[in-house]
Tab-separated table of C-alpha atoms in Angstrom:
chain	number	residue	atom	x	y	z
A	1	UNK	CA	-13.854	-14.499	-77.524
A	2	UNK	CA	-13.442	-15.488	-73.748
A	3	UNK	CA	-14.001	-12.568	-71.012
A	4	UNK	CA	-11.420	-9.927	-71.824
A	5	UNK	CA	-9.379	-10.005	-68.832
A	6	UNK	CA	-9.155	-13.842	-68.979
A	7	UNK	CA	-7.426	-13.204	-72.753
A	8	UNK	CA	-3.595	-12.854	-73.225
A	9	UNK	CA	-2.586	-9.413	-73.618
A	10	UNK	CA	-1.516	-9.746	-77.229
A	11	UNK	CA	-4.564	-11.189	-78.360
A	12	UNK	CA	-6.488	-8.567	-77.057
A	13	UNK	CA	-4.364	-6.361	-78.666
A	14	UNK	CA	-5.078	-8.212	-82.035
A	15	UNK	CA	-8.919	-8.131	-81.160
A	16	UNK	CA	-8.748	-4.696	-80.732
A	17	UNK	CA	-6.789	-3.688	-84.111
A	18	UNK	CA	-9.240	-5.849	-86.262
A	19	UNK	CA	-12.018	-4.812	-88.108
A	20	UNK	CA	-14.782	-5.717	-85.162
A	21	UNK	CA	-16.182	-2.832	-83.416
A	22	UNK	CA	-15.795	-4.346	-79.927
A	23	UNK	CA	-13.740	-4.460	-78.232
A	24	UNK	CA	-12.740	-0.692	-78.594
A	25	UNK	CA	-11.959	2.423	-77.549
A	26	UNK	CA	-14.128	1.563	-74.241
A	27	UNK	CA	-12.529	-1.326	-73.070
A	28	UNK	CA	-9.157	-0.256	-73.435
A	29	UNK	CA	-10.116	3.005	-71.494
A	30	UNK	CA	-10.928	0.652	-68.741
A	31	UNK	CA	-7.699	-1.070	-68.934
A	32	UNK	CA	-5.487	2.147	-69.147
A	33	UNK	CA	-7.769	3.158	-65.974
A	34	UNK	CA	-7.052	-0.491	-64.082
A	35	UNK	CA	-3.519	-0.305	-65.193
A	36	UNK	CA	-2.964	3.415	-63.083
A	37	UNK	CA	-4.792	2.443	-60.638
A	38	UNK	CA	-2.432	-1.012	-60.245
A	39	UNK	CA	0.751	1.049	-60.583
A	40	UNK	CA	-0.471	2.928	-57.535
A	41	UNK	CA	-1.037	0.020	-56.069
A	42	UNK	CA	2.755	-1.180	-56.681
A	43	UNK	CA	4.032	2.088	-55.326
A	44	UNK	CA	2.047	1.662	-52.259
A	45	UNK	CA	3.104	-1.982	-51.651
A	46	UNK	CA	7.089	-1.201	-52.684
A	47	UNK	CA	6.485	1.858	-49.643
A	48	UNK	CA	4.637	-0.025	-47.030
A	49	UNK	CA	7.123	-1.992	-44.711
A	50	UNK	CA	9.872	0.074	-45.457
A	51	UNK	CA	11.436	1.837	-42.439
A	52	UNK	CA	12.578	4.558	-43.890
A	53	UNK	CA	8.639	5.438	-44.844
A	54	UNK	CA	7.777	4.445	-41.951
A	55	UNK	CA	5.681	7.921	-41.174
A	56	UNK	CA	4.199	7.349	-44.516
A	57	UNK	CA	3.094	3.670	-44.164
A	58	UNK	CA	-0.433	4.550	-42.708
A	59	UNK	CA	-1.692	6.918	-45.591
A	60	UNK	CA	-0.068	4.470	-48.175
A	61	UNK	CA	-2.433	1.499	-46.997
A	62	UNK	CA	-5.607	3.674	-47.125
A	63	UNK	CA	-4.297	4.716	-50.446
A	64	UNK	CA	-3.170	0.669	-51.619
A	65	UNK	CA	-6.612	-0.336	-50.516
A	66	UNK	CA	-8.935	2.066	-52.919
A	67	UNK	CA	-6.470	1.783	-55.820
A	68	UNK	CA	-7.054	-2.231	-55.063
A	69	UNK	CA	-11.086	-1.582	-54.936
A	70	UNK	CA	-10.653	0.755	-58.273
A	71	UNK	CA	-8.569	-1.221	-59.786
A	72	UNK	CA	-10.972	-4.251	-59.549
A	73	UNK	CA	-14.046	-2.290	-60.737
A	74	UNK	CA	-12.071	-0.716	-63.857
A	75	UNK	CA	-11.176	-4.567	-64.275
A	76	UNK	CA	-14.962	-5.313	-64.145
A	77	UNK	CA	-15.514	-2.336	-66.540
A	78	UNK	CA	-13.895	-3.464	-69.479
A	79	UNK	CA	-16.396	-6.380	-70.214
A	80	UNK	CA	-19.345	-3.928	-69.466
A	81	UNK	CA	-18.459	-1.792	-72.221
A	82	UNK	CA	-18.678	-4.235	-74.642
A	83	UNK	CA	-21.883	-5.648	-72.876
A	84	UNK	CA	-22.933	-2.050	-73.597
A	85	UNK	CA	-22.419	-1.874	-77.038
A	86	UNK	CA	-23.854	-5.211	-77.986
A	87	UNK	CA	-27.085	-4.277	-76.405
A	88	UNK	CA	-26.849	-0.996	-78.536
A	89	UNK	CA	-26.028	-3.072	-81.886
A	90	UNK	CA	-29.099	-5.650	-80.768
A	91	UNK	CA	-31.586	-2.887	-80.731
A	92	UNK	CA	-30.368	-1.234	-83.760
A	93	UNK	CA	-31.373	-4.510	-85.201
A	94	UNK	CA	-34.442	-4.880	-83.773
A	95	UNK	CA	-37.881	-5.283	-86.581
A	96	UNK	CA	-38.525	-1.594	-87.841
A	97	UNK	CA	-41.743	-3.097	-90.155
A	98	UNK	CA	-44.834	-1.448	-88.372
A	99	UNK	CA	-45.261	1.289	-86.072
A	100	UNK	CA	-45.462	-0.440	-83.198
A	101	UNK	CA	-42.041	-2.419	-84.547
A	102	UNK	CA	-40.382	1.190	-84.615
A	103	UNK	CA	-41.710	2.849	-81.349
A	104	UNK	CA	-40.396	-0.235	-79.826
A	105	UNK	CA	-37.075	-0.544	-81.307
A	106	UNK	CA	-36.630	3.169	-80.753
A	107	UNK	CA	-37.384	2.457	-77.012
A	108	UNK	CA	-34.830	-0.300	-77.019
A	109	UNK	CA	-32.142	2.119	-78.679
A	110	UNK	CA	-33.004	4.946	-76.090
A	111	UNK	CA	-32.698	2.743	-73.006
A	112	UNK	CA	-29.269	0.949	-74.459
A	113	UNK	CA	-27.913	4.185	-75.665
A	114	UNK	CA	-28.242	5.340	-71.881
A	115	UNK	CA	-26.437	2.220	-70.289
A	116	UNK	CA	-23.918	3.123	-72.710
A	117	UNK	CA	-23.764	6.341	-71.425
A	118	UNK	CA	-23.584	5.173	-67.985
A	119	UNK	CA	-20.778	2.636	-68.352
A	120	UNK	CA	-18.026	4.931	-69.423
A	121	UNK	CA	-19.405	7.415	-67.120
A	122	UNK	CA	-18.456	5.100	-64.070
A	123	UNK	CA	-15.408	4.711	-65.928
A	124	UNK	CA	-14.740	8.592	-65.651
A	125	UNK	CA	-15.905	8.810	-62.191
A	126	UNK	CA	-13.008	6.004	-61.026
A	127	UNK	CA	-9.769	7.363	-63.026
A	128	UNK	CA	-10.638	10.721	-61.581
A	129	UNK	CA	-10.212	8.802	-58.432
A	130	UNK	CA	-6.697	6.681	-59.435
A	131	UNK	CA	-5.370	10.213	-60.406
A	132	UNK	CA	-5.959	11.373	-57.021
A	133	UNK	CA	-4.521	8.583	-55.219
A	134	UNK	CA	-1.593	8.607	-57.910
A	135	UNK	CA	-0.986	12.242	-56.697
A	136	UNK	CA	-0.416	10.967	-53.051
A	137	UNK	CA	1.764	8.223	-54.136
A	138	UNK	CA	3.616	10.154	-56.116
A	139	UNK	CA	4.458	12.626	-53.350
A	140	UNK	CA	5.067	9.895	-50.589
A	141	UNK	CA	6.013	7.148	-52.009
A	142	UNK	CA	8.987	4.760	-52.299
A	143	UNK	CA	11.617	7.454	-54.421
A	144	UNK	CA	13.126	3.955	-55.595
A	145	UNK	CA	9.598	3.255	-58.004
A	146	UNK	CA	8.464	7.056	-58.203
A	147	UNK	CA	8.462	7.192	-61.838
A	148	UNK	CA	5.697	4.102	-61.694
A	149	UNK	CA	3.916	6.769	-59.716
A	150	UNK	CA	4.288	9.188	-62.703
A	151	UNK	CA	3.350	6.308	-65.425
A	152	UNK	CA	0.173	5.437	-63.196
A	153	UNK	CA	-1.550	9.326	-63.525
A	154	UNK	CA	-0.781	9.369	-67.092
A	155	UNK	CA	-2.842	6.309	-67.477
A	156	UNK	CA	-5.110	7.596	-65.434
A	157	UNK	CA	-5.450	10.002	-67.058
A	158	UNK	CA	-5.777	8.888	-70.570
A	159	UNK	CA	-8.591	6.800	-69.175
A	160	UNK	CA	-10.473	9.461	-67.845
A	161	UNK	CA	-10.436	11.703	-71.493
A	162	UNK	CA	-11.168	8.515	-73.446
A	163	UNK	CA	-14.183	7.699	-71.121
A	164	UNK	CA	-15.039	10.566	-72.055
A	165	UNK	CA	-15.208	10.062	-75.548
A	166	UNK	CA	-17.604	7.408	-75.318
A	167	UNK	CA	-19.838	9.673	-73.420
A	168	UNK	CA	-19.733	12.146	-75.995
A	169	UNK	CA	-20.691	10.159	-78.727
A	170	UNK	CA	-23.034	8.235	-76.812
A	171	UNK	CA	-24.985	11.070	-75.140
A	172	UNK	CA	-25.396	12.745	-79.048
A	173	UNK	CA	-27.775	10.123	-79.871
A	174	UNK	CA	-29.721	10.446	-77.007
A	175	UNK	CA	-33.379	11.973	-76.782
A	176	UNK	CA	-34.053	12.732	-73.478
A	177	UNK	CA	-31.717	16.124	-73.238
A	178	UNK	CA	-32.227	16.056	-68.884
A	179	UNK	CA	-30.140	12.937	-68.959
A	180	UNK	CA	-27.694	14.260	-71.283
A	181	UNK	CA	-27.171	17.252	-69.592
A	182	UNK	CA	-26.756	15.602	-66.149
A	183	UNK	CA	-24.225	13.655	-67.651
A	184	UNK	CA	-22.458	16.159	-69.412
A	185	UNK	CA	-22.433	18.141	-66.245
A	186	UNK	CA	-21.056	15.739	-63.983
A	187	UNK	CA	-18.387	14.911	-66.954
A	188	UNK	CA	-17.003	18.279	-66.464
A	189	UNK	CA	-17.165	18.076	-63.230
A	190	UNK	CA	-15.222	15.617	-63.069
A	191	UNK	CA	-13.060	16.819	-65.742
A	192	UNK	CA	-12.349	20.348	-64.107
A	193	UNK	CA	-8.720	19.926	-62.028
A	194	UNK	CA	-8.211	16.435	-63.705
A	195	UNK	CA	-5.448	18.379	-65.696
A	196	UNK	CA	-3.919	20.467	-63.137
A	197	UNK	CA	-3.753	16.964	-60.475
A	198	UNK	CA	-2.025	14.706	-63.175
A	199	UNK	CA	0.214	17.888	-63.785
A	200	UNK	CA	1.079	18.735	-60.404
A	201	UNK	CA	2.228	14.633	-59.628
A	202	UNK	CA	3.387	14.357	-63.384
A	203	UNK	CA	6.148	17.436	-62.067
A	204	UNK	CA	6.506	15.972	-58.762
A	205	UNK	CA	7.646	12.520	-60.284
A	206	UNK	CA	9.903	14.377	-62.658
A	207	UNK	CA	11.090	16.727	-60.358
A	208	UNK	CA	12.434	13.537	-58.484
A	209	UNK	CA	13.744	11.494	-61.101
A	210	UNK	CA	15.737	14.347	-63.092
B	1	UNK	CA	5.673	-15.727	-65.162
B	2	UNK	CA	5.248	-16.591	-68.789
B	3	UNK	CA	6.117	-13.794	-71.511
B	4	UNK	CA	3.777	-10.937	-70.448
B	5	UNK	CA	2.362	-10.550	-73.912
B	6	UNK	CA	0.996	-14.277	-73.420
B	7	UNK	CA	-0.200	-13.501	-70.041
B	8	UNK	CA	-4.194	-12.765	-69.598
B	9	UNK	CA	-4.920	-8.895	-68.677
B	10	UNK	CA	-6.512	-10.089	-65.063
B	11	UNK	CA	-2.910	-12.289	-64.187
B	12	UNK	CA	-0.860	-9.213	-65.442
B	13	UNK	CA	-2.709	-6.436	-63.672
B	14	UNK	CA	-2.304	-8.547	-60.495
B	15	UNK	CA	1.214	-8.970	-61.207
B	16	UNK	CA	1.770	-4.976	-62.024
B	17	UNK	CA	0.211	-3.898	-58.492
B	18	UNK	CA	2.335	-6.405	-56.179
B	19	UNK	CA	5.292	-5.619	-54.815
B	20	UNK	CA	7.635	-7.032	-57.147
B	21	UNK	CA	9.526	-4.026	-59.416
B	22	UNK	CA	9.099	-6.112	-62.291
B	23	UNK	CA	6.197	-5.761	-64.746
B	24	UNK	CA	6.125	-1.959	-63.825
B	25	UNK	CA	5.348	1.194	-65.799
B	26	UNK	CA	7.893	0.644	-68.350
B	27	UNK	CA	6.380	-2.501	-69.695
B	28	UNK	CA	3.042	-0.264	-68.951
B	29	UNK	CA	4.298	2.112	-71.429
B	30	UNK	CA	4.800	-0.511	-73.966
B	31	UNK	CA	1.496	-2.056	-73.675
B	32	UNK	CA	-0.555	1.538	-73.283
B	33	UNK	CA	1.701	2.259	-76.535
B	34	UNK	CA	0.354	-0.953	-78.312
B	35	UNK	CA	-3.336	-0.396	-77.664
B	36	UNK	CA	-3.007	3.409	-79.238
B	37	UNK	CA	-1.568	1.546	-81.920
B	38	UNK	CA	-4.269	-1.321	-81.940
B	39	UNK	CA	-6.736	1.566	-81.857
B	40	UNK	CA	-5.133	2.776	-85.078
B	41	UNK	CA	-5.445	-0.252	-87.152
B	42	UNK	CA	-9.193	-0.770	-86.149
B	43	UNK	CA	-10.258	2.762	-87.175
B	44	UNK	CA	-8.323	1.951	-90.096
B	45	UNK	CA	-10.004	-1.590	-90.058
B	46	UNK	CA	-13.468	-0.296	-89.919
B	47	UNK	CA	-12.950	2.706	-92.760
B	48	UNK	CA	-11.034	0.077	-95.618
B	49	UNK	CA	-13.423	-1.267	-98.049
B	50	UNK	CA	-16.301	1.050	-97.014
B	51	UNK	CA	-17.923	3.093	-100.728
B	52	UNK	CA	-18.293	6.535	-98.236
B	53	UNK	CA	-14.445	6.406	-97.733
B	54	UNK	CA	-12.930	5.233	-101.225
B	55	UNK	CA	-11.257	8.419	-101.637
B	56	UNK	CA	-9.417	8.067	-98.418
B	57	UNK	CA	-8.738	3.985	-98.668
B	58	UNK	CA	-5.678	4.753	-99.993
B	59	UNK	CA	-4.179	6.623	-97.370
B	60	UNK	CA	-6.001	4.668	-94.710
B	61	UNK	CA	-4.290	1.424	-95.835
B	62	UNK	CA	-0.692	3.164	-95.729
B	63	UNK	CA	-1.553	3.934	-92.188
B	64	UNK	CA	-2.416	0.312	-91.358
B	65	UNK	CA	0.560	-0.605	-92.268
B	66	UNK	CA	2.392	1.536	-90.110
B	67	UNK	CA	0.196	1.355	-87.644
B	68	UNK	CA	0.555	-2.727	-87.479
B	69	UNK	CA	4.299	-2.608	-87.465
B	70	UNK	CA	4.187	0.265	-84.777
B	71	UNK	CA	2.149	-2.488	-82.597
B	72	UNK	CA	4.311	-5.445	-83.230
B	73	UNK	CA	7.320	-3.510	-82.009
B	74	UNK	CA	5.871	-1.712	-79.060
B	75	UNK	CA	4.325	-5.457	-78.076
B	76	UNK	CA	7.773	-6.491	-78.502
B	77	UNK	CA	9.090	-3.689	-75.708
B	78	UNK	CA	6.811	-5.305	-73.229
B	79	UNK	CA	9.321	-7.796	-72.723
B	80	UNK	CA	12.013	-5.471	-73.095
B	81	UNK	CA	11.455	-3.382	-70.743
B	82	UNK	CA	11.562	-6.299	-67.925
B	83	UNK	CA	14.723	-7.501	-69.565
B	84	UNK	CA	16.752	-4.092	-69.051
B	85	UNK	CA	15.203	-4.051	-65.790
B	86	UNK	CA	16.414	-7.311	-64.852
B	87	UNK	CA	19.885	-6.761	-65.897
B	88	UNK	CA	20.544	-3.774	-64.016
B	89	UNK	CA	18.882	-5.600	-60.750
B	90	UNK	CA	21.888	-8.655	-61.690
B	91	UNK	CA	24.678	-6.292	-62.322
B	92	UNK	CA	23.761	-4.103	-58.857
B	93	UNK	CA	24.169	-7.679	-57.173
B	94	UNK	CA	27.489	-8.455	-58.517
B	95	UNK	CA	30.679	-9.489	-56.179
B	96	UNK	CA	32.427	-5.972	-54.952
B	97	UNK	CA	34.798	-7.731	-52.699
B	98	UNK	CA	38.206	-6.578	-54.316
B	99	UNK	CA	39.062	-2.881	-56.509
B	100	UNK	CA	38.633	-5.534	-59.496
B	101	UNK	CA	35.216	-6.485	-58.161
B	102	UNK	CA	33.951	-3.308	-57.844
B	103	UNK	CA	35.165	-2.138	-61.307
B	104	UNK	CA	34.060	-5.020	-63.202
B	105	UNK	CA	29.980	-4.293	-61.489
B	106	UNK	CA	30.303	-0.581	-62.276
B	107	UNK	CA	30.987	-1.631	-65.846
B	108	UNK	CA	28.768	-4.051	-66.120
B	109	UNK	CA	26.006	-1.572	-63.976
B	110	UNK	CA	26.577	1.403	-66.543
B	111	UNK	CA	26.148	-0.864	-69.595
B	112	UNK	CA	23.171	-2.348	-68.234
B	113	UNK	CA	21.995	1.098	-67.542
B	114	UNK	CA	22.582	1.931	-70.842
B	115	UNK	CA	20.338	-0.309	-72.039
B	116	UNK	CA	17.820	0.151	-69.440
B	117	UNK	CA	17.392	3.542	-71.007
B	118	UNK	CA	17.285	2.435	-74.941
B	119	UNK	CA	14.426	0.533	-74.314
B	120	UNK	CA	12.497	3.333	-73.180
B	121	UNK	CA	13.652	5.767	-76.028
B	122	UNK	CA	12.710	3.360	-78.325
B	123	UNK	CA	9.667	3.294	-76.770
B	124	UNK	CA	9.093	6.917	-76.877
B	125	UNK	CA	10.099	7.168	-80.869
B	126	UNK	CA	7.228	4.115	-81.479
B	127	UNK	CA	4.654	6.236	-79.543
B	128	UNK	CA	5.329	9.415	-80.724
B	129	UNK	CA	4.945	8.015	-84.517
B	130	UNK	CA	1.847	6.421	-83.282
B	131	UNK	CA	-0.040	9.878	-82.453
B	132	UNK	CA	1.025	11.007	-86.003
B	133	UNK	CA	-1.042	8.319	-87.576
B	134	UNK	CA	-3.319	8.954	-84.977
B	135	UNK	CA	-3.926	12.135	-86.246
B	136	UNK	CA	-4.544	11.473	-89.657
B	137	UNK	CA	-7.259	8.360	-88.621
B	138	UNK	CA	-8.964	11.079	-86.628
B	139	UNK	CA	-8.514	13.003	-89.543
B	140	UNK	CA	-10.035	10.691	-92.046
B	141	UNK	CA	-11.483	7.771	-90.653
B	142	UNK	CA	-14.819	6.438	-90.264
B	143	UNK	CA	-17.125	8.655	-88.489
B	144	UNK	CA	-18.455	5.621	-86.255
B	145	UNK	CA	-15.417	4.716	-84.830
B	146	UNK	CA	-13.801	7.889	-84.764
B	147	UNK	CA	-14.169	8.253	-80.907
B	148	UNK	CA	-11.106	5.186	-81.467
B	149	UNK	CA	-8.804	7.351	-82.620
B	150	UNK	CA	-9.529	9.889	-80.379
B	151	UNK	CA	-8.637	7.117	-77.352
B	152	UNK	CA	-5.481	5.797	-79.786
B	153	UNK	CA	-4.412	9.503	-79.631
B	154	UNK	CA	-4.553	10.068	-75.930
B	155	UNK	CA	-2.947	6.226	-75.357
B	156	UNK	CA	0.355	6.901	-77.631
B	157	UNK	CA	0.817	10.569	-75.511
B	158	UNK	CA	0.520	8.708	-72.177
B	159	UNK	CA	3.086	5.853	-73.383
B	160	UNK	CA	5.543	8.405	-74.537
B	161	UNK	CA	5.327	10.561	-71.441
B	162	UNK	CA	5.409	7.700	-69.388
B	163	UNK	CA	8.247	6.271	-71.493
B	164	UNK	CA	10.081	9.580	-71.036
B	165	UNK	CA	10.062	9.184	-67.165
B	166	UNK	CA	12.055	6.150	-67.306
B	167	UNK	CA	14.479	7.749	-69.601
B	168	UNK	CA	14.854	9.925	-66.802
B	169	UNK	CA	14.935	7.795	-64.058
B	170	UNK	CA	17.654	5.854	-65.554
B	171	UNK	CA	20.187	8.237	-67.228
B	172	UNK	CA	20.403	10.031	-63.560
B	173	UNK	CA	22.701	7.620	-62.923
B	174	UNK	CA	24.769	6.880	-65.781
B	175	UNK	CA	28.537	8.727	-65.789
B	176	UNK	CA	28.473	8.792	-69.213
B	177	UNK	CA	27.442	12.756	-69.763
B	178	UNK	CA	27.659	12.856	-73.710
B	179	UNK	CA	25.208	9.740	-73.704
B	180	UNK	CA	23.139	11.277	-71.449
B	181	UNK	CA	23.366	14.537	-73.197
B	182	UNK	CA	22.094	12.528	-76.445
B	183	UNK	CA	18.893	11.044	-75.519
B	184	UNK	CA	17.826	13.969	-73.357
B	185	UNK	CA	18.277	16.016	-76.794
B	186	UNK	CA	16.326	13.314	-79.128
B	187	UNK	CA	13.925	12.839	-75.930
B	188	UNK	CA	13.083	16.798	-76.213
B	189	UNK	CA	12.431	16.472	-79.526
B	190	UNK	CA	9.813	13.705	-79.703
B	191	UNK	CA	8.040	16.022	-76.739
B	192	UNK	CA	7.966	18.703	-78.513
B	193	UNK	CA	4.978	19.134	-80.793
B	194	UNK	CA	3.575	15.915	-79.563
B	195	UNK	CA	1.036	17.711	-76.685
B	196	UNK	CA	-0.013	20.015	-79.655
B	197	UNK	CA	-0.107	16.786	-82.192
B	198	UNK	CA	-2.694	14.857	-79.593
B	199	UNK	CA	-4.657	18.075	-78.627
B	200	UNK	CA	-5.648	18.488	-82.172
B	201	UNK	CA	-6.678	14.822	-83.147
B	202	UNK	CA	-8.411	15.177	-79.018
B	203	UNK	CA	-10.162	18.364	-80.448
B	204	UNK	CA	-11.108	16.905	-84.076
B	205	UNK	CA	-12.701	13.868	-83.050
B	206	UNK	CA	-14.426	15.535	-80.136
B	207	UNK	CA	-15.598	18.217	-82.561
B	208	UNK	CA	-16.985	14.924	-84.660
B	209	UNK	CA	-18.539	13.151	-81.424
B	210	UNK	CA	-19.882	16.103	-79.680
């Protein structure tokens, strides 16, 4: 299979429903994440120029040019994840015959467990991000594509929760408990308020569209 | 642009952040709505056929099924969605010269909008069937891919809600009140017990990950 984001968006969608394990739940956490962060970006650009938000048009550029630098990472994310998992599924598969076969391999699974850890960590750490800029666009931007503004934090949401899936079930596996609890703590960090922020635009969106 | 749905993920993401209305977070929806969907089938996928899950194969292949036909049709809605989109955008740009104009383009507008709003009801009636099944994959599927149904889950919720906001959006302006009246109702109804529906296949499969 070619680079993910290089693949039509149906055959990905075929790739994903089949019975290989990548890509999953990872990569399309990074798309959901890319995709808020790019409906921010269309709120932003449907905003800027516009006389009437004119007072506006300042704090939507700073906002249109992170969701553009999010976006692109989240884009970059999805082929990371499976990158991830492959180098998981390698050392899983590593010789196991001797001792020294095992205390390597177990090595190899410890050190690929953490990348795999890390990448939907990142991927947690940007959607946090999108939902914050979603929040802004959703109270300043263009009223004429506010509800785009409202699908955006949703997405941004969703990406942010299934990152943190695939921390979860990564960080189980792992031996060294100071990592996993750094991560763990930083997940709920950025967890905490995620809720109430996609809320808070998720009402102001709705709020202007009912 | 070619049919989204042959478009690669990259070309479309590009496409969603410009400043063009169209793809925006209806055909989002759809697509987010597809990959919960996608997500189904693979858990599904990955638990047929396996000895440890014989006693559940036959349920897991009903919700393949489903699950696959869910897909197809929200993939389908992609397109849709740009459609309705479109046609509201041609009849707003109609001739309102003379009284026959003007009546004629607020026909043709409130059909148009009409439409505009089944696409995203449909929408939300795909989705919120697709967190049912996602339930009972997180439920019953294979323990190594369960975090997948936990993102499938949280991917059908945001497409629905999401979906939802363009129902809004669009039946603000439609005259016809007993329409409206209608969709709001079945719109309320796929809401509610969907949060609870997601939050407990969230909360099963991160009791299995965690």
């Amino acid at each position: 299979m070619a680079e993910i984001k290089n693949t039509a968006i149906e055959t990905f969608l075929d790739a994903l429903a089949s019975n290989q394990a990548t890509p999953g739940g990872g990569s399309a956490a990074a798309i959901v994440g890319a995709m808020g962060a790019a409906l921010v970006s269309m709120v932003c650009n449907l905003t800027i120029g516009k006389k009437k938000y004119a007072d506006v048009e300042a704090e939507m550029k700073e906002v249109l040019a992170k969701a553009e630098d999010l976006r692109h990472r989240l884009t970059g994310m999805i082929q990371d994840d499976v990158k991830a998992f492959d180098t998981v599924m390698g050392a899983y598969g590593m010789p196991k015959e001797t001792d020294a076969d095992k205390a390597k391999r177990d090595q190899a699974i410890q050190v690929a467990l953490k990348e795999a850890t890390e990448v939907p960590v990142r991927c947690c750490r940007l959607a946090r991000e999108v939902i914050d800029l979603a929040l802004r666009a959703s109270e300043k931007g263009n009223l004429n594509v506010i509800s785009d503004a409202g699908v955006g934090v949703l997405a941004a949401y969703a990406a942010l929760r299934s990152a943190a899936l695939n921390v979860f079930i990564n960080t189980k596996m792992i031996a060294d408990k100071s990592f996993v609890d750094a991560k763990l703590k930083e997940l709920d960090g950025l967890l905490a308020g995620a809720e109430a922020a996609t809320e808070k635009a998720y009402g102001i969106v709705k709020g202007k569209v009912s």
